[in-house]
Amino acid sequence: MIDRGYRVGEVFPASVCVVDDDVDFVSFLTRYLEARGCRVMAFASAEAFLSAPAALSAGFFLIDLTLPGADGVDLIGMIRAHSHAGIIVISGRMGPDAFSSALAAGADMFINKPVRFDQVYQAVVSVTRRLGPQPVSRGQWAFNIRSGCLVSPSGNEAALTGTEQKLFARLLLEGGEAVSRQSLAEAADIVPSKDDRNLDAAMFRMRRRIEQQTREPAPIKTIHGSGYATIDVTSDAG
Amino acid sequence: MAGLLIDVTTVQWAYLGLLIAFTICLGLMTQLTASSGLRWWLASNLTTAIAFPLFILRSEIPFGNVVFLLPTTLVIVSAALKLLAVIPAAQRRRRAWHMAMLVALFMAVYKLLDQAGWLAARLSFSLGTLSLLTLLIAHGASRNTRWRGIQGRGVLIISFTVSGVILAGLSARALGGNESFAYFSQGMAQSIAFGLNLLQLLLVHIGFIAVVIGRLTRVTVLKGARERELIRRRRLAEERGREMEAIAQERHALLELLTHEVRQPLNNAQAALQEISRTIDGQRLAALGMSQPVARLYDIIDQVVLALSNAIVAASLIERKSRQNARSVDLAEVAELAKGDCPLTAHGRITLLGADCPMFIQGDPVLLRLAFRNLLDNAIKFSAPETPITVKISVDEDRLGMIFEVRNIPTRPFTPDRALFERALRGDVSIEGSGLGLFIVREVSLIHEGTVDSRVASDGQTVFEMFFPA
């Protein structure tokens, strides 16, 4: 197990809700998780889950996609509307549609059956770690222009260098639209090169810095053939 | 009979007028067809139209009825152009050279005869050359396969043949005459010659116009038929494409269904196996001699799961070549999950390095996990039990991207080969496998615009490396 500075006890949720119509699997998984001190609520359908109001307060959700009655994807959407807790899909479906629809509905990870219980456990740990011990609202990134700090939705901060601040401020000017490499290089006084390598290297280092300090994917995307753009970032003059 | 006698000049002007009228008519026809033969024919007519006024002017002066070099050569050139007009376009370039040489030869011989003062021979030679060319035109028209079955072709051939024969007769007659003999003779003979000349002009043009219209009609009909055939073929291809797509979708759906149907009981079997492992103490399991069979059972299930995943993902990858599910993916997390997917017996051998901080790329986590799992499976299969397998995730500052690298100590010397990443190609047939694993690794790498490579490290270890640009 990789040690990233957490102890398993700190990152594994106290309660897990399992929604799956496979009675044998749910029964064995429940015993496995309960043996590790976790409280488990199991339901065989979305309807059964919805009839138990306390289920929504679970610290984590393990959902099967193929359920009798309401579909697992709809259930994920409903849970996500009320909870910020981690959601992992454990399903026998393998198509890209199943994956993308589950993630679009709000799931954090997709695991294919058959799955070992230790893999489920590890996946729950990974997602919980990614979301943070106390999952917070999945909001936007904020860039503080005065301090040059970028704050992640989880509240983690990344301190940018002078050049990186200029680059990020230029990206923010376009409000999520693509900014050309030339514009970025001019804004940050980066010596232009034929293949834009200097700028790409600066952007690469900035991404790495943000990811290392916040432990979250940097809110910057590469627009192939155009340049770069920010994703869900607000500026804060504060 | 005296009433039949027509003034030479009047007939020549009438001939010229008719020629110009046909030429205008043919000129208008060029708007309807791109036939190059028509253009050569027009050039021939224009050449004749230039030659005739010269004849007319010459006839006003003493001995004017004797053919002269320029107008006669123009008539020869005109006949040569008509020959080029009636033969297929593919033969035209070669024939054009022949005609050019013939005209040059004609001019040289004509000049020699002129200098020698053999006027009758000169006239006979001119008429003979014209006769030869006219017969060649008839021959050319009869050999043109593209004109076969077209109305008007017969008229054209017969007209030129008759003209050629008459000209040959005139040529023979001229040889026995004197310097005052002319093509447009005197009296009745002159009237007949005028009549034949005009009739020939009329017939060959009617014939040629009929051939051009016939060709045009045939081309239009063929074009229409070809277009209909193209539309039919396109429709067939579209239908076939839709059928193939439907079959592919059906096959994929069946494959998914099959894997789902197999996965579900496998899942339960694995869950039950884990329950046994959990409830029966490890030492008791060992005492019962069940430790190894249980571990083997886990391995078998893992192998079946990997084979099923590879089969369905390979089928899916062949159809789609893009990152449909691209999102921010932490390579360290995926590596950790891929390690978890490996058989439990191999977990202790795998060491993850460089995973202490997140490294994100835009990617498809399911595909990346399967690719990493396949590289790990490859390392497990091709190394001795208990030997270490090292997984390293690192940043490549030069190439501005991330590297996922797997190292193992090979049981046999490893030779890097790009062909290893081909579908259904296996490095060592004595080791179980479908030949899909490294193919999936390569395809996943390509989908992420990255590269995959294998090499032998300086310490002899086998290294497989995937690079992902940031």
XYZ file of C-alpha atoms in Angstrom:
708
model
C 0.000 0.000 0.000
C 1.330 3.435 -0.876
C 1.784 5.685 2.094
C 0.884 9.227 1.213
C 0.895 10.514 4.754
C -2.498 9.136 5.723
C -3.402 6.273 7.954
C -6.082 3.986 6.633
C -8.231 4.548 9.698
C -8.300 8.242 8.918
C -9.450 7.895 5.333
C -11.873 4.986 5.396
C -15.436 6.169 5.981
C -17.277 5.054 9.096
C -20.368 4.025 7.148
C -20.856 2.627 3.683
C -24.086 2.198 1.758
C -24.178 -0.674 -0.779
C -26.917 -0.799 -3.442
C -26.711 -4.034 -5.458
C -29.241 -6.731 -6.284
C -26.622 -9.486 -6.136
C -27.523 -10.844 -2.703
C -24.503 -13.160 -2.339
C -21.980 -10.494 -3.268
C -23.607 -7.893 -0.999
C -23.754 -10.363 1.872
C -20.040 -11.273 1.605
C -18.968 -7.660 1.052
C -21.002 -6.509 4.059
C -19.298 -9.041 6.277
C -15.892 -8.060 4.911
C -16.437 -4.356 5.556
C -18.082 -4.910 8.961
C -15.081 -7.009 9.952
C -13.051 -3.825 9.378
C -15.222 -1.796 11.681
C -17.330 -0.155 9.048
C -21.115 0.186 9.391
C -22.813 -1.126 6.243
C -26.320 -0.376 4.926
C -27.257 -2.701 2.052
C -30.152 -2.331 -0.376
C -31.200 -4.543 -3.294
C -32.807 -1.776 -5.343
C -32.967 1.977 -5.776
C -36.521 1.940 -4.446
C -35.427 0.174 -1.256
C -32.639 2.728 -0.868
C -35.032 5.650 -1.295
C -37.413 4.251 1.285
C -34.688 4.509 3.924
C -34.014 8.217 4.605
C -30.976 7.491 6.763
C -29.205 5.897 3.795
C -28.339 9.297 2.323
C -26.270 10.151 5.364
C -23.770 7.325 4.636
C -20.114 8.334 4.376
C -19.646 6.406 1.119
C -21.725 4.735 -1.592
C -21.062 1.565 -3.580
C -23.616 1.341 -6.390
C -24.333 -1.273 -9.039
C -25.599 0.100 -12.367
C -27.929 -2.751 -13.311
C -30.664 -2.585 -10.704
C -34.259 -3.759 -10.787
C -36.547 -0.759 -11.226
C -34.765 2.596 -11.288
C -31.390 2.540 -13.007
C -28.134 2.897 -11.095
C -27.163 6.008 -13.084
C -30.353 7.795 -11.986
C -29.706 6.755 -8.413
C -26.174 8.200 -8.552
C -27.569 11.507 -9.831
C -30.062 11.572 -6.983
C -27.424 10.774 -4.347
C -25.045 13.368 -5.758
C -27.753 16.021 -5.492
C -27.885 15.447 -1.728
C -24.424 14.243 -0.740
C -20.774 15.059 -1.341
C -19.677 11.628 -0.169
C -17.657 9.398 -2.458
C -19.500 7.158 -4.909
C -17.957 4.102 -6.558
C -19.768 2.154 -9.236
C -19.204 -1.609 -9.060
C -20.709 -3.074 -12.185
C -20.432 -5.936 -14.632
C -21.088 -3.508 -17.497
C -17.947 -2.627 -19.383
C -18.930 -0.397 -22.261
C -17.666 3.184 -22.479
C -21.271 4.380 -22.268
C -21.716 2.802 -18.855
C -18.515 4.425 -17.638
C -19.189 7.890 -18.988
C -22.841 7.985 -17.910
C -21.926 6.916 -14.378
C -19.167 9.501 -14.097
C -21.321 12.192 -15.657
C -24.011 11.462 -13.067
C -21.492 12.112 -10.293
C -19.660 8.847 -9.532
C -16.024 9.129 -8.475
C -14.758 5.794 -9.724
C -15.871 2.870 -11.828
C -14.851 -0.703 -10.951
C -15.714 -3.718 -13.038
C -16.921 -6.967 -11.548
C -15.472 -9.418 -10.639
C -13.715 -7.490 -7.943
C -11.925 -8.636 -4.845
C -12.942 -7.089 -1.555
C -9.439 -5.783 -0.953
C -9.714 -3.958 -4.310
C -13.013 -2.410 -3.186
C -11.400 -1.399 0.060
C -8.414 0.101 -1.748
C -10.671 1.975 -4.171
C -12.701 3.456 -1.297
C -9.451 4.576 0.328
C -8.248 6.159 -2.938
C -11.459 8.091 -3.515
C -11.752 9.192 0.103
C -8.142 10.334 0.016
C -8.737 12.245 -3.208
C -11.839 13.936 -1.828
C -10.169 14.677 1.509
C -11.009 13.410 4.995
C -13.956 15.784 5.207
C -15.435 15.993 1.704
C -16.252 19.591 0.896
C -18.427 21.161 -1.719
C -17.246 20.353 -5.271
C -16.962 24.012 -6.149
C -14.533 26.113 -8.158
C -10.901 26.998 -7.889
C -10.123 30.546 -6.785
C -7.093 32.622 -7.759
C -6.037 35.370 -5.393
C -4.375 37.937 -7.633
C -2.692 39.864 -4.770
C -1.140 36.909 -3.004
C -0.594 34.891 -6.187
C -2.182 31.865 -4.520
C -4.472 29.391 -6.183
C -6.991 27.729 -3.865
C -8.489 24.369 -4.771
C -12.163 23.491 -4.207
C -10.998 21.487 -1.186
C -9.281 24.551 0.253
C -5.680 23.502 -0.509
C -3.395 26.317 -1.638
C -0.710 26.455 -4.292
C 1.738 29.391 -4.266
C 2.668 30.345 -7.820
C 5.933 31.978 -8.912
C 5.935 35.441 -10.507
C 5.956 34.074 -14.050
C 3.255 31.559 -13.210
C 1.079 34.288 -11.703
C 1.345 36.258 -14.948
C 0.473 33.180 -16.965
C -2.494 32.314 -14.788
C -3.765 35.904 -14.756
C -3.602 35.967 -18.571
C -5.528 32.675 -18.763
C -8.167 34.032 -16.391
C -8.699 37.105 -18.576
C -10.342 34.861 -21.183
C -12.642 33.248 -18.637
C -12.155 29.654 -19.708
C -11.628 30.332 -23.412
C -8.428 29.208 -25.115
C -5.444 31.575 -24.929
C -2.796 31.264 -27.615
C 0.755 30.332 -26.737
C 2.003 33.603 -28.189
C -0.322 35.670 -25.963
C 0.736 33.711 -22.901
C 4.437 34.063 -23.734
C 4.045 37.827 -24.198
C 2.089 38.204 -20.956
C 4.723 36.359 -18.924
C 7.783 37.769 -20.735
C 8.829 34.278 -21.817
C 11.472 34.258 -24.517
C 9.701 33.002 -27.622
C 11.062 29.858 -29.235
C 10.229 28.278 -32.572
C 8.384 25.307 -31.085
C 6.970 27.183 -28.037
C 8.983 24.859 -25.843
C 9.835 27.556 -23.282
C 6.163 28.331 -22.745
C 5.115 24.660 -22.700
C 7.832 23.963 -20.130
C 6.615 26.865 -17.968
C 3.021 25.619 -18.198
C 4.175 22.086 -17.370
C 6.051 23.280 -14.272
C 3.062 25.363 -13.151
C 0.744 22.370 -13.475
C 3.132 20.191 -11.523
C 3.455 22.821 -8.782
C -0.327 23.144 -8.456
C -0.833 19.381 -8.374
C 1.953 18.748 -5.899
C 0.764 21.452 -3.515
C -2.985 20.914 -3.746
C -2.925 17.164 -4.571
C -5.646 17.858 -7.133
C -5.542 18.054 -10.935
C -4.554 21.540 -12.051
C -7.499 23.518 -13.451
C -5.715 24.025 -16.773
C -6.373 22.187 -19.975
C -4.323 22.047 -23.155
C -6.268 23.020 -26.238
C -4.471 21.195 -29.035
C -3.496 23.504 -31.829
C -4.663 26.585 -29.901
C -3.052 26.982 -26.501
C -4.324 26.644 -22.949
C -7.481 27.406 -20.966
C -8.605 27.342 -17.351
C -11.366 25.124 -15.986
C -13.773 26.391 -13.313
C -11.596 29.133 -11.836
C -12.742 32.428 -10.366
C -10.455 35.386 -9.663
C -10.401 36.965 -6.288
C -8.827 40.396 -6.023
C -8.888 40.026 -2.201
C -26.340 21.491 -122.144
C -25.093 25.044 -122.203
C -27.498 25.804 -119.326
C -25.588 23.352 -117.130
C -22.406 25.323 -117.525
C -21.760 27.289 -114.366
C -19.185 29.970 -113.865
C -16.145 28.592 -111.992
C -15.885 31.481 -109.577
C -19.583 31.320 -108.668
C -19.259 27.658 -107.776
C -16.132 28.271 -105.766
C -17.890 31.019 -103.781
C -20.929 28.760 -103.333
C -18.620 25.993 -102.064
C -16.979 28.442 -99.679
C -20.379 29.694 -98.449
C -21.574 26.156 -97.743
C -18.296 25.336 -96.033
C -18.587 28.379 -93.761
C -22.241 27.553 -92.957
C -21.244 24.021 -91.881
C -18.289 25.390 -89.967
C -20.557 27.763 -88.007
C -22.923 24.879 -87.339
C -20.058 22.712 -86.066
C -18.692 25.651 -84.067
C -22.020 25.906 -82.257
C -21.885 22.181 -81.581
C -18.658 22.605 -79.613
C -20.884 24.101 -76.892
C -22.596 20.721 -76.563
C -19.632 18.393 -76.643
C -15.995 18.407 -75.657
C -15.118 16.147 -78.596
C -11.572 16.922 -79.730
C -12.363 15.386 -83.170
C -14.876 18.160 -83.739
C -12.199 20.773 -83.085
C -9.780 19.133 -85.542
C -12.573 19.064 -88.136
C -13.229 22.765 -87.548
C -9.508 23.485 -88.042
C -9.655 21.539 -91.293
C -12.666 23.550 -92.501
C -11.000 26.839 -91.637
C -7.875 25.780 -93.545
C -10.015 24.980 -96.597
C -11.814 28.301 -96.155
C -8.457 30.073 -96.413
C -7.351 27.981 -99.396
C -10.427 28.562 -101.521
C -10.273 32.361 -101.921
C -6.691 31.841 -103.008
C -7.874 29.452 -105.707
C -10.536 31.945 -106.736
C -8.015 34.782 -107.012
C -5.574 32.592 -108.903
C -8.280 31.644 -111.400
C -8.581 35.331 -112.417
C -5.030 35.407 -113.758
C -3.489 33.581 -116.742
C -2.800 29.941 -115.931
C -4.708 30.631 -112.701
C -6.531 27.348 -113.001
C -3.247 25.570 -112.477
C -2.829 24.646 -108.784
C -0.267 26.675 -106.889
C 1.844 25.754 -103.918
C 0.153 27.682 -101.060
C -3.536 26.944 -101.734
C -2.735 23.363 -102.746
C -0.690 22.795 -99.598
C -3.534 24.260 -97.534
C -5.946 21.786 -99.122
C -3.519 18.952 -98.313
C -3.199 20.232 -94.729
C -6.987 20.460 -94.516
C -7.299 16.811 -95.580
C -4.597 15.824 -93.070
C -6.541 17.632 -90.300
C -9.711 15.784 -91.287
C -7.849 12.515 -90.997
C -6.803 13.505 -87.480
C -10.434 14.404 -86.755
C -11.823 10.971 -87.612
C -9.259 8.799 -85.806
C -9.417 8.041 -82.050
C -7.763 10.665 -79.794
C -5.203 8.128 -78.550
C -3.728 7.737 -82.064
C -3.771 11.430 -82.857
C -0.337 12.436 -81.578
C 1.445 9.726 -83.594
C -0.640 10.404 -86.729
C -0.053 14.160 -86.433
C 3.699 13.537 -86.854
C 3.030 11.365 -89.885
C 0.834 14.060 -91.408
C 3.406 16.780 -90.729
C 6.058 14.699 -92.510
C 3.682 13.963 -95.389
C 2.915 17.686 -95.861
C 6.629 18.545 -95.760
C 7.381 15.796 -98.312
C 4.527 17.008 -100.505
C 5.873 20.559 -100.506
C 9.402 19.397 -101.362
C 8.274 17.179 -104.289
C 5.866 19.879 -105.533
C 8.727 22.401 -105.546
C 10.996 20.003 -107.438
C 8.324 19.310 -110.077
C 7.639 23.052 -110.344
C 11.329 23.826 -110.876
C 11.542 21.067 -113.494
C 8.564 22.611 -115.292
C 6.578 19.374 -115.190
C 3.238 21.055 -114.640
C 1.049 18.059 -115.546
C 3.050 15.839 -113.190
C 2.728 18.508 -110.488
C -1.054 18.602 -110.891
C -1.305 14.836 -110.992
C 0.874 14.601 -107.866
C -1.341 17.124 -106.012
C -4.545 15.295 -106.920
C -2.940 11.942 -106.140
C -1.837 13.088 -102.676
C -5.327 14.466 -102.011
C -6.820 11.181 -103.193
C -4.537 9.214 -100.864
C -5.477 11.376 -97.884
C -9.184 11.171 -98.694
C -9.025 7.380 -98.818
C -7.059 7.403 -95.564
C -9.828 9.498 -93.983
C -12.398 6.917 -95.102
C -10.183 4.158 -93.684
C -9.647 6.034 -90.426
C -13.377 6.579 -89.998
C -14.071 2.899 -90.670
C -11.435 1.819 -88.069
C -12.662 4.171 -85.359
C -14.270 1.721 -82.948
C -15.920 4.491 -80.967
C -18.042 5.390 -83.973
C -19.316 1.892 -84.528
C -23.080 1.653 -84.592
C -23.504 5.407 -84.959
C -25.723 6.624 -87.801
C -23.907 8.822 -90.322
C -20.658 6.876 -90.112
C -21.535 4.978 -93.320
C -22.342 8.179 -95.208
C -19.024 9.638 -94.102
C -16.993 6.586 -95.153
C -18.732 6.201 -98.506
C -18.439 9.917 -99.324
C -14.718 9.983 -98.623
C -14.147 6.699 -100.469
C -15.987 7.905 -103.592
C -14.160 11.256 -103.440
C -10.848 9.458 -103.105
C -11.577 7.263 -106.133
C -12.680 10.253 -108.261
C -9.570 12.185 -107.230
C -7.411 9.190 -108.168
C -9.072 9.151 -111.605
C -8.495 12.865 -112.043
C -4.885 12.421 -110.996
C -4.363 9.765 -113.679
C -6.100 11.935 -116.238
C -4.001 14.966 -115.353
C -0.788 13.028 -115.953
C -1.695 12.684 -119.619
C -2.815 16.298 -120.043
C -0.960 19.554 -120.471
C -0.285 22.628 -118.361
C -3.711 24.165 -119.094
C -5.525 21.187 -117.555
C -7.292 22.057 -114.346
C -9.358 20.304 -111.772
C -12.314 22.455 -112.852
C -12.336 21.357 -116.438
C -14.425 22.662 -119.274
C -18.003 22.057 -120.427
C -20.069 19.133 -119.116
C -17.121 17.661 -117.243
C -16.774 20.910 -115.365
C -20.457 20.943 -114.387
C -20.273 17.312 -113.177
C -17.117 18.083 -111.220
C -18.814 21.089 -109.553
C -21.857 19.025 -108.702
C -19.802 16.185 -107.242
C -17.671 18.576 -105.276
C -20.646 20.269 -103.646
C -22.342 16.928 -103.035
C -19.213 15.583 -101.358
C -19.041 18.637 -99.093
C -22.695 18.239 -98.196
C -22.517 14.504 -97.544
C -19.354 14.426 -95.468
C -20.652 17.223 -93.272
C -24.052 15.637 -92.831
C -22.263 12.384 -92.047
C -19.893 14.013 -89.601
C -22.620 16.009 -87.840
C -24.656 12.809 -87.519
C -21.623 11.032 -86.030
C -20.968 13.857 -83.538
C -24.619 13.910 -82.455
C -24.627 10.111 -82.245
C -21.496 10.136 -80.085
C -22.945 12.862 -77.897
C -26.142 10.907 -77.406
C -24.207 7.746 -76.645
C -21.930 9.541 -74.159
C -24.958 11.138 -72.478
C -26.709 7.794 -72.228
C -23.549 6.118 -70.917
C -22.968 8.951 -68.456
C -26.520 8.611 -67.201
C -26.100 4.859 -66.888
C -22.773 5.326 -65.101
C -24.292 7.843 -62.703
C -27.172 5.502 -61.988
C -24.664 2.696 -61.422
C -22.625 4.908 -59.113
C -25.723 5.857 -57.146
C -26.686 2.189 -56.939
C -23.192 1.219 -55.766
C -23.092 4.074 -53.257
C -26.431 2.970 -51.863
C -25.208 -0.604 -51.705
C -22.027 0.528 -49.925
C -24.052 2.602 -47.468
C -26.372 -0.297 -46.830
C -23.398 -2.599 -46.421
C -21.772 -0.081 -44.061
C -24.947 0.105 -41.986
C -25.179 -3.667 -41.941
C -21.545 -3.970 -40.887
C -22.045 -1.353 -38.197
C -25.141 -3.140 -36.957
C -23.265 -6.444 -36.950
C -20.338 -4.855 -35.119
C -22.676 -3.316 -32.548
C -24.510 -6.576 -32.170
C -21.247 -8.461 -31.783
C -20.040 -5.943 -29.249
C -23.329 -6.100 -27.350
C -23.143 -9.904 -27.358
C -19.558 -9.774 -26.164
C -20.566 -7.413 -23.392
C -23.519 -9.583 -22.493
C -21.330 -12.651 -22.490
C -18.693 -11.043 -20.336
C -21.405 -9.700 -18.034
C -22.982 -13.129 -17.747
C -19.583 -14.662 -17.000
C -18.457 -11.850 -14.766
C -21.433 -12.038 -12.442
C -20.960 -15.691 -11.349
C -17.189 -15.138 -11.290
C -17.772 -12.234 -8.964
C -19.852 -14.372 -6.662
C -17.330 -17.221 -6.797
C -14.581 -14.802 -5.878
C -16.708 -13.299 -3.105
C -17.436 -16.773 -1.722
C -13.749 -17.644 -1.928
C -12.867 -14.538 -0.002
C -15.492 -15.384 2.588
C -13.856 -18.800 3.017
C -10.446 -17.169 3.353
C -11.826 -14.689 5.852
C -13.717 -17.149 8.034
C -11.120 -19.906 8.059
C -8.004 -18.891 9.800
C -4.869 -18.863 7.632
C -3.065 -21.433 9.764
C -6.073 -23.755 9.730
C -6.308 -23.333 5.952
C -2.649 -24.321 5.707
C -3.205 -27.285 7.993
C -6.006 -28.422 5.727
C -3.635 -28.130 2.774
C -5.942 -25.560 1.196
C -3.665 -22.508 1.152
C -2.174 -23.262 -2.231
C -5.418 -24.349 -3.944
C -7.162 -21.217 -2.672
C -4.290 -19.007 -3.888
C -4.353 -20.827 -7.226
C -8.110 -20.296 -7.457
C -7.630 -16.566 -6.876
C -4.999 -16.498 -9.613
C -7.258 -18.336 -12.044
C -10.124 -15.928 -11.429
C -7.741 -12.979 -11.889
C -6.505 -14.426 -15.170
C -10.049 -15.038 -16.430
C -11.018 -11.502 -15.460
C -8.013 -10.061 -17.279
C -8.728 -12.141 -20.390
C -12.368 -11.029 -20.414
C -11.446 -7.391 -19.896
C -8.835 -7.564 -22.637
C -11.250 -9.175 -25.076
C -13.983 -6.593 -24.630
C -11.634 -3.618 -24.437
C -9.720 -4.776 -27.509
C -12.987 -5.063 -29.448
C -13.963 -1.610 -28.251
C -10.533 -0.087 -28.989
C -10.531 -1.345 -32.539
C -13.793 0.495 -33.138
C -12.990 3.769 -31.372
C -9.693 5.580 -31.458
C -10.332 8.516 -29.197
C -10.393 9.323 -25.531
C -14.128 9.253 -25.011
C -13.846 9.169 -21.240
C -10.965 11.602 -20.804
C -10.724 13.206 -17.401
C -8.006 14.143 -14.929
C -6.432 10.886 -13.867
C -3.850 10.412 -11.162
C -1.335 7.955 -12.635
C -0.177 6.970 -9.157
C -3.714 6.067 -8.139
C -4.290 4.074 -11.329
C -0.953 2.282 -10.844
C -1.965 1.390 -7.335
C -5.326 0.021 -8.536
C -3.625 -1.920 -11.340
C -1.302 -3.475 -8.788
C -4.385 -4.406 -6.754
C -5.829 -6.147 -9.828
C -2.811 -8.459 -10.032
C -2.922 -11.920 -8.479
C -2.543 -11.753 -4.692
C 0.469 -14.074 -4.903
C 2.327 -11.429 -6.951
C 1.521 -8.429 -4.751
C 4.608 -8.900 -2.591
C 6.858 -8.804 -5.668
C 5.598 -5.475 -6.989
C 7.150 -2.275 -5.695
C 5.664 1.093 -6.629
C 8.137 3.971 -6.841
C 7.455 7.647 -7.359
C 3.807 7.375 -6.374
C 4.203 9.562 -3.310
C 2.677 12.576 -5.013
C -0.145 12.764 -7.525
C 0.673 12.960 -11.222
C -2.299 13.894 -13.307
C -2.861 13.429 -16.995
C -5.980 13.775 -19.114
C -6.946 10.200 -19.764
C -9.358 7.332 -19.590
C -8.872 5.700 -16.165
C -10.434 2.364 -17.159
C -8.182 1.976 -20.198
C -5.078 3.151 -18.355
C -5.734 0.742 -15.515
C -6.112 -2.161 -17.935
C -2.960 -1.135 -19.834
C -0.933 -0.956 -16.604
C -2.444 -4.259 -15.470
C -1.338 -5.849 -18.755
C 2.219 -4.536 -18.386
C 2.323 -5.929 -14.848
C 0.882 -9.236 -16.067
C 3.572 -9.325 -18.741
C 6.267 -8.725 -16.131
C 4.832 -11.433 -13.854
C 4.659 -13.988 -16.662
C 8.122 -13.371 -18.022
C 10.017 -13.357 -14.738
C 10.851 -16.022 -12.205
C 8.619 -16.315 -9.109
C 9.814 -14.299 -6.137
C 11.910 -11.964 -8.314
C 11.133 -8.273 -7.884
C 9.003 -6.222 -10.255
C 9.464 -2.491 -10.078
C 6.879 0.033 -11.182
C 8.106 3.607 -11.436
C 6.067 6.697 -12.162
C 8.141 9.735 -12.999
C 8.111 13.132 -14.614
C 9.988 13.563 -17.882
C 11.150 17.176 -17.855
C 12.636 16.906 -21.346
C 9.578 15.553 -23.089
C 7.176 17.401 -20.743
C 5.122 14.443 -19.674
C 4.777 11.452 -17.371
C 6.343 8.018 -17.593
C 4.922 4.734 -16.345
C 7.672 2.135 -16.314
C 7.690 -1.568 -15.391
C 10.940 -3.501 -14.816
C 11.434 -7.200 -14.281
C 14.250 -9.742 -14.365
C 13.533 -11.896 -17.409
C 13.754 -15.684 -17.262
C 15.208 -15.662 -20.782
C 17.173 -12.931 -22.562
C 14.730 -10.340 -23.874
C 15.034 -8.774 -27.327
C 13.032 -5.560 -27.781
C 10.795 -5.730 -30.843
C 8.028 -3.367 -32.010
C 6.176 -6.406 -33.328
C 5.483 -7.461 -29.733
C 2.804 -4.763 -29.624
C 0.954 -6.214 -32.582
C -2.355 -7.964 -32.053
C -2.330 -11.728 -31.470
C 1.478 -11.821 -31.436
C 3.032 -13.605 -28.498
C 6.647 -13.378 -27.458
C 6.880 -16.859 -25.965
C 4.231 -19.358 -27.012
C 5.103 -21.626 -24.087
C 3.586 -19.008 -21.773
C -0.192 -18.686 -21.576
C -1.721 -15.626 -23.165
C -4.022 -14.324 -25.871
C -1.561 -11.927 -27.466
C -3.893 -9.038 -26.686
C -2.132 -7.579 -23.660
C 0.653 -5.565 -25.289
C -1.617 -4.669 -28.211
C -3.974 -3.036 -25.712
C -1.009 -1.274 -24.094
C -0.029 0.190 -27.463
C -3.581 1.194 -28.405
C -4.184 2.842 -25.025
C -0.900 4.672 -25.423
C -1.891 5.910 -28.903
C -5.311 7.008 -27.684
C -3.525 9.151 -25.098
C -1.190 10.546 -27.785
C 1.673 8.887 -25.980
C 4.292 6.290 -26.828
C 5.179 2.820 -25.643
C 8.606 1.286 -25.766
C 10.569 -1.675 -24.519
C 14.290 -2.037 -23.850
C 16.892 -3.964 -21.939
C 18.404 -1.966 -19.068
C 22.134 -1.990 -18.341
C 21.545 -4.456 -15.480
C 19.804 -6.849 -17.913
C 16.305 -6.103 -16.684
C 13.440 -5.873 -19.146
C 11.860 -2.420 -19.213
C 8.483 -1.490 -20.669
C 7.733 2.226 -20.679
C 4.618 4.224 -21.460
C 4.998 7.976 -21.965
C 2.067 10.372 -21.666
C 2.454 14.004 -22.771
C 1.124 16.531 -20.239
